[in-house]
Coordinates of C-alpha atoms and ligand atoms in Angstrom, one line a residue:
M191 CA -24.2 31.2 0.3
N192 CA -22.8 32.4 3.6
T193 CA -21.5 29.5 5.6
G194 CA -20.1 31.6 8.3
V195 CA -16.7 30.2 7.5
S196 CA -14.0 32.6 6.4
T197 CA -11.9 31.6 3.4
I198 CA -9.6 28.7 4.2
H199 CA -6.3 28.0 2.4
W200 CA -6.6 24.3 1.4
H201 CA -3.5 22.5 0.3
I202 CA -4.2 19.2 -1.5
L203 CA -1.4 16.7 -1.7
G204 CA -1.8 14.6 -4.9
A205 CA -3.7 15.7 -8.0
G206 CA -5.2 12.3 -9.0
S207 CA -8.9 11.4 -9.1
L208 CA -9.9 12.4 -5.6
G209 CA -7.4 15.3 -5.3
C210 CA -8.9 16.9 -8.4
L211 CA -12.4 16.2 -7.3
W212 CA -11.9 17.8 -3.9
A213 CA -9.9 20.7 -5.4
A214 CA -12.7 21.5 -7.9
R215 CA -15.5 21.3 -5.4
L216 CA -13.8 23.5 -2.9
A217 CA -12.8 26.0 -5.7
Q218 CA -16.5 26.0 -6.8
V219 CA -17.4 27.6 -3.4
K220 CA -14.6 30.2 -3.7
Q221 CA -12.1 28.5 -1.4
S222 CA -8.4 29.2 -1.9
V223 CA -7.1 25.8 -3.2
H224 CA -3.5 24.9 -3.8
L225 CA -2.5 21.6 -5.4
I226 CA 0.8 20.2 -4.4
L227 CA 2.3 18.1 -7.2
R228 CA 5.0 15.5 -7.1
S229 CA 7.4 16.8 -9.8
A230 CA 8.4 19.7 -11.9
V231 CA 7.2 17.8 -15.0
R232 CA 3.7 17.6 -13.5
L233 CA 3.8 21.3 -12.5
Q234 CA 4.8 22.3 -16.0
A235 CA 1.9 20.4 -17.4
F236 CA -0.6 22.0 -15.0
P237 CA -3.0 24.2 -17.1
G238 CA -4.0 26.5 -14.2
Q239 CA -7.3 24.9 -13.8
V240 CA -9.1 21.6 -13.0
Q241 CA -11.9 20.4 -15.1
L242 CA -14.8 18.8 -13.3
T243 CA -17.4 16.7 -15.3
T244 CA -20.5 15.5 -13.7
Q245 CA -23.6 13.8 -15.3
H246 CA -25.0 17.1 -16.3
T247 CA -22.2 19.7 -16.2
C248 CA -18.6 20.3 -17.2
Q249 CA -16.8 23.2 -15.5
S250 CA -13.3 24.5 -15.3
L251 CA -12.1 25.8 -12.0
A252 CA -9.0 28.1 -11.8
L253 CA -6.6 27.3 -9.0
T254 CA -2.9 27.2 -8.2
A255 CA -0.4 24.4 -8.1
E256 CA 3.0 24.2 -6.6
L257 CA 5.8 21.8 -5.5
A258 CA 6.3 20.9 -1.9
D259 CA 9.4 23.1 -1.6
T260 CA 8.6 25.9 -4.1
S261 CA 6.5 27.8 -1.6
Q262 CA 7.2 28.6 2.1
T263 CA 3.5 29.4 2.9
P264 CA 2.5 27.6 6.1
I265 CA 0.0 24.8 5.6
T266 CA -3.0 24.9 8.0
H267 CA -5.5 22.6 6.2
L268 CA -4.0 19.7 4.3
I269 CA -6.0 17.1 2.3
V270 CA -3.9 14.0 1.6
A271 CA -5.2 12.5 -1.7
C272 CA -2.4 10.1 -2.5
K273 CA -2.6 6.3 -2.5
A274 CA -2.0 4.7 0.9
Y275 CA 1.5 3.6 -0.1
D276 CA 2.5 7.2 -0.9
A277 CA 0.7 9.1 1.9
L278 CA 3.4 9.2 4.6
T279 CA 6.2 10.1 2.3
A280 CA 4.1 12.8 0.7
I281 CA 3.3 14.4 4.1
D282 CA 7.0 14.2 4.9
S283 CA 7.7 16.2 1.8
I284 CA 5.8 19.2 3.2
A285 CA 6.5 18.7 6.9
P286 CA 8.6 21.8 7.3
R287 CA 5.6 23.9 6.2
L288 CA 3.0 22.3 8.5
A289 CA 1.6 24.6 11.1
E290 CA 1.8 23.1 14.6
N291 CA -2.0 23.1 14.9
A292 CA -2.6 22.1 11.3
C293 CA -5.5 19.8 10.4
I294 CA -4.5 16.9 8.1
I295 CA -7.4 15.1 6.4
L296 CA -6.6 11.6 5.1
L297 CA -8.6 10.1 2.2
Q298 CA -6.8 6.8 2.0
N299 CA -8.5 3.4 1.7
G300 CA -7.4 0.5 3.8
L301 CA -5.6 0.7 7.1
G302 CA -1.9 1.0 8.1
S303 CA -1.1 4.4 6.5
Q304 CA -3.2 6.2 9.1
Q305 CA -1.4 4.6 12.0
A306 CA 2.0 5.5 10.6
I307 CA 0.9 9.1 10.1
I308 CA -0.6 9.7 13.5
Q309 CA 2.5 8.3 15.1
R310 CA 4.8 10.7 13.2
Y311 CA 2.5 13.7 13.3
S312 CA 1.3 13.6 16.9
K313 CA 0.9 17.4 17.3
Q314 CA -1.3 17.9 14.3
R315 CA -5.0 17.0 14.3
I316 CA -5.4 14.1 12.0
I317 CA -8.9 13.4 10.5
A318 CA -9.8 10.4 8.4
A319 CA -12.3 10.9 5.6
S320 CA -13.8 7.7 4.4
T321 CA -15.6 8.3 1.2
T322 CA -18.0 6.5 -1.1
D323 CA -17.7 9.2 -3.7
G324 CA -16.3 7.8 -7.0
A325 CA -14.1 9.7 -9.4
Y326 CA -11.7 9.0 -12.2
L327 CA -9.4 11.1 -14.4
T328 CA -10.0 11.2 -18.2
A329 CA -6.8 13.2 -18.7
P330 CA -4.4 15.0 -16.3
F331 CA -6.3 17.5 -14.1
Q332 CA -9.6 16.5 -15.8
V333 CA -11.8 14.5 -13.4
T334 CA -15.2 12.9 -13.8
W335 CA -17.3 12.6 -10.7
A336 CA -18.8 9.1 -11.2
G337 CA -21.1 8.9 -8.2
Q338 CA -22.1 11.2 -5.4
G339 CA -21.4 9.4 -2.2
L340 CA -21.1 10.1 1.5
T341 CA -17.9 11.1 3.2
Q342 CA -17.6 10.1 6.9
L343 CA -15.1 12.1 8.9
G344 CA -13.7 11.7 12.3
D345 CA -10.6 12.3 14.5
L346 CA -7.9 9.7 14.5
N347 CA -5.9 11.4 17.3
H348 CA -6.7 14.2 19.8
L349 CA -10.0 12.4 20.2
G350 CA -13.2 14.0 21.6
Q351 CA -13.0 17.3 19.9
A352 CA -16.0 19.0 18.3
A353 CA -16.5 18.5 14.6
P354 CA -14.6 21.1 12.6
H355 CA -16.5 24.2 11.6
W356 CA -15.6 23.8 7.9
L357 CA -17.8 20.7 7.5
E358 CA -20.8 22.9 6.7
L359 CA -18.7 24.5 3.9
W360 CA -17.9 21.1 2.5
Q361 CA -21.6 20.3 2.5
V362 CA -22.2 23.5 0.5
A363 CA -19.4 22.4 -1.9
G364 CA -21.3 19.2 -2.6
I365 CA -19.1 17.1 -0.3
H366 CA -22.0 15.3 1.4
N367 CA -20.5 14.5 4.8
Q368 CA -21.2 13.1 8.2
W369 CA -19.1 13.5 11.4
N370 CA -18.4 10.1 12.9
P371 CA -16.6 10.2 16.3
Q372 CA -16.1 6.4 15.8
I373 CA -14.3 6.8 12.5
W374 CA -11.9 3.9 13.3
H375 CA -14.9 1.6 13.3
A376 CA -16.0 2.9 9.9
L377 CA -12.4 2.3 8.6
W378 CA -12.3 -1.2 9.9
L379 CA -15.7 -2.0 8.4
K380 CA -14.6 -0.7 5.0
L381 CA -11.4 -2.7 5.3
A382 CA -13.4 -5.8 5.9
V383 CA -15.6 -5.2 2.9
N384 CA -12.6 -4.4 0.7
C385 CA -10.9 -7.6 1.9
A386 CA -13.9 -9.7 0.9
I387 CA -14.4 -8.1 -2.5
N388 CA -11.3 -6.5 -4.0
P389 CA -8.8 -9.4 -4.0
L390 CA -11.3 -11.9 -5.3
T391 CA -12.3 -9.6 -8.2
V392 CA -8.6 -9.6 -9.1
L393 CA -8.1 -13.3 -8.8
H394 CA -11.3 -14.0 -10.9
Q395 CA -10.8 -10.9 -13.1
C396 CA -14.5 -10.1 -12.6
R397 CA -16.8 -7.2 -11.7
N398 CA -18.1 -7.1 -8.1
G399 CA -21.5 -8.6 -9.0
E400 CA -19.9 -11.6 -10.5
L401 CA -18.7 -12.6 -7.1
R402 CA -22.1 -14.1 -6.7
Q403 CA -20.6 -17.1 -8.5
Q404 CA -17.8 -17.2 -5.9
A405 CA -20.1 -17.0 -2.9
S406 CA -18.3 -19.9 -1.0
Q407 CA -15.0 -18.0 -1.2
V408 CA -16.6 -14.7 -0.1
N409 CA -18.4 -16.4 2.7
A410 CA -15.3 -18.3 4.0
L411 CA -13.7 -15.0 4.7
I412 CA -16.5 -13.5 6.7
P413 CA -16.0 -15.4 10.1
E414 CA -12.3 -14.5 9.9
L415 CA -13.0 -10.8 9.2
T416 CA -15.6 -10.8 12.0
L417 CA -12.9 -12.1 14.3
L418 CA -10.6 -9.3 13.4
L419 CA -13.3 -6.6 13.8
K420 CA -14.2 -8.0 17.2
Q421 CA -10.6 -8.0 18.3
A422 CA -10.4 -4.4 17.1
E423 CA -13.5 -3.7 19.3
V424 CA -15.7 -2.8 16.4
P425 CA -19.3 -3.4 17.6
L426 CA -21.1 -5.9 15.3
Q427 CA -24.6 -7.4 15.4
P428 CA -24.7 -11.1 14.5
N429 CA -24.7 -11.5 10.8
Q430 CA -24.1 -7.8 10.2
L431 CA -20.8 -8.2 8.3
H432 CA -22.3 -10.9 6.1
Q433 CA -25.2 -8.6 5.2
L434 CA -23.0 -5.6 4.7
I435 CA -20.6 -7.4 2.3
W436 CA -23.4 -8.9 0.2
Q437 CA -25.3 -5.6 0.2
V438 CA -22.1 -3.8 -1.2
I439 CA -21.7 -6.6 -3.8
E440 CA -25.3 -6.1 -5.0
Q441 CA -25.1 -2.3 -4.9
T442 CA -21.8 -2.2 -6.8
A443 CA -22.6 -5.2 -9.0
N444 CA -21.5 -3.4 -12.2
N445 CA -18.4 -1.8 -10.7
T446 CA -14.9 -2.9 -11.4
S447 CA -13.2 -2.8 -7.9
S448 CA -10.5 -0.2 -7.4
M449 CA -7.9 -3.0 -7.0
L450 CA -8.9 -4.6 -10.3
Q451 CA -8.8 -1.2 -12.0
D452 CA -5.3 -0.7 -10.7
V453 CA -4.2 -4.1 -12.0
Q454 CA -5.9 -3.5 -15.4
Q455 CA -4.1 -0.1 -15.7
Q456 CA -0.8 -1.7 -14.5
R457 CA -0.6 0.5 -11.5
P458 CA 0.5 -0.6 -8.0
T459 CA -2.4 -1.8 -5.8
E460 CA -3.2 -0.9 -2.2
A461 CA -3.1 -4.7 -1.4
E462 CA -0.6 -4.3 1.5
F463 CA -3.1 -1.8 3.1
I464 CA -6.1 -4.1 2.7
T465 CA -5.4 -7.9 3.0
G466 CA -1.8 -7.2 3.9
F467 CA -2.9 -5.1 6.9
A468 CA -5.6 -7.7 7.9
C469 CA -3.1 -10.6 7.9
H470 CA -0.5 -8.5 9.7
Y471 CA -3.0 -7.5 12.4
A472 CA -4.2 -11.1 12.8
R473 CA -0.6 -12.3 13.3
S474 CA 0.1 -9.5 15.9
Q475 CA -3.0 -10.6 17.8
Q476 CA -2.4 -14.3 17.4
L477 CA -5.7 -14.8 15.5
T478 CA -6.0 -17.7 13.1
V479 CA -7.1 -16.6 9.7
P480 CA -6.2 -19.3 7.1
H481 CA -8.5 -18.1 4.3
L482 CA -7.3 -14.5 4.6
N483 CA -3.7 -15.6 4.6
A484 CA -4.2 -17.8 1.5
L485 CA -6.1 -15.0 -0.2
H486 CA -3.3 -12.5 0.4
H487 CA -0.6 -14.9 -0.8
A488 CA -2.5 -15.7 -3.9
L489 CA -3.0 -12.0 -4.6
I490 CA 0.6 -11.1 -4.1
E491 CA 1.7 -14.0 -6.4
Q492 CA -0.6 -12.7 -9.1
L493 CA 0.4 -9.0 -8.8
T494 CA 3.4 -8.0 -10.8
Y495 CA 3.3 -4.3 -9.6
Ligands
NDP42 N1 -10.8 7.4 -6.9 C1 -11.8 7.1 -6.2 O1 -13.0 7.1 -6.6 C2 -11.7 6.7 -4.7 C3 -10.4 6.7 -4.1 N2 -10.3 6.4 -2.8 C4 -9.0 6.3 -2.1 O2 -8.4 7.6 -2.2 C5 -6.9 7.5 -2.3 C6 -6.5 8.3 -3.6 O3 -7.0 7.6 -4.7 P1 -7.0 8.2 -6.2 O4 -7.3 9.7 -6.1 O5 -7.9 7.4 -7.0 O6 -5.5 8.0 -6.6 P2 -4.7 8.5 -7.9 O7 -3.7 7.5 -8.1 O8 -5.7 8.9 -8.9 O9 -4.0 9.8 -7.3 C7 -3.0 9.8 -6.4 C8 -2.1 11.0 -6.7 O10 -1.2 11.2 -5.7 C9 0.0 11.8 -6.3 N3 1.1 11.6 -5.4 C10 1.7 10.5 -4.9 N4 2.8 10.9 -4.1 C11 2.8 12.2 -4.1 C12 3.7 13.2 -3.5 N5 4.7 12.8 -2.8 N6 3.5 14.5 -3.7 C13 2.4 14.9 -4.5 N7 1.6 14.0 -5.1 C14 1.8 12.7 -4.9 C15 0.1 11.0 -7.5 O11 1.0 11.7 -8.4 P3 1.5 11.2 -9.8 O12 0.4 11.6 -10.7 O13 2.7 12.1 -10.0 O14 1.8 9.8 -9.7 C16 -1.3 10.9 -8.0 O15 -1.6 12.0 -8.8 C17 -6.7 6.0 -2.4 O16 -6.3 5.5 -1.1 C18 -8.0 5.4 -2.8 O17 -8.1 4.1 -2.4 C19 -11.4 6.1 -2.0 C20 -12.6 6.2 -2.5 C21 -12.9 6.5 -3.9
KPL43 C1 -16.8 -1.2 -2.2 C2 -15.8 -1.4 -3.4 C3 -15.4 -2.8 -3.4 C4 -16.6 -1.0 -4.6 O1 -16.0 -1.3 -5.8 C5 -14.6 -0.5 -3.2 O2 -14.5 0.2 -2.2 C6 -13.4 -0.6 -4.0 O3 -13.6 -0.9 -5.2 O4 -12.3 -0.2 -3.5

């Protein structure tokens, strides 16, 4: 299909679940895709392709991989697919290669990493991509696309620009997307939902739907999260956050939250960028959020990673 977009050289920082998912889908539409891996050991293990499994298909897509400093090619379009706690350091590792007008797309959950990145990389156009796509690795470089979602994108700096021309190409690549000039609002709303669900699933070791049995704990967080969102100037209808949180719990009832998955697989969590960020923001704005503070402390006590 002719999208009217010439081939773009996409560099993808991080070849985990989302990095491989994005790499495979862009490679499917004949884009030039380069994975940037963390170590020589990972590069040696790269088989020259990424395998993408969906409900109906399994396809291997050839693409290239490199280390941050093994190539000098300038980077014009960078997708950052690391966890929130690795994102800034990962971008720093390729900083000398970044074109001055490069576009950096951030896939991280939570808040905090985005602010640090826009502060350090003020010349580049930084776009957040908040996605409800779900993916997991079954083996290195073999990704299963668990659920087609929606990816909302919008500028985090240099506000007010037109949507990038490559969004149409992403659509063709199966990356169902929507441009959202108010992406900060979307990130805040997702943060609030993650604060209400993820930590409690860790503390109760339960799937999202089982939080129905912990409704009073979920509900106690909602007025505090509403306070934070209002302070951040996120427009909210009365009761909107309550409805959204319970809707997500119902729609994802069978899911194990990403935070509980990290705990189960003994990986670090993104807690500091979810409840950690919420508590830090509340303190900086002198907002009283006792339930959120208690939740964050209980979570940190429980986490050994
Ligand atoms: N997976 C999903 O379905 C969804 C994830 N998200 C969000 O997307 C982000 C990425 O998540 P996910 O893909 O699951 O994470 P993964 O842990 O699967 O992948 C992260 C990858 O980043 C790599 N990495 C870390 N630092 C560097 C570096 N300096 N240079 C190169 N690579 C690096 C890691 O490498 P190594 O293997 O060497 O450790 C790892 O492969 C998170 O913020 C998550 O919350 C959002 C929605 C859905
Ligand atoms: C919405 C929710 C809670 C779905 O599981 C999620 O985003 C996560 O697990 O991080």
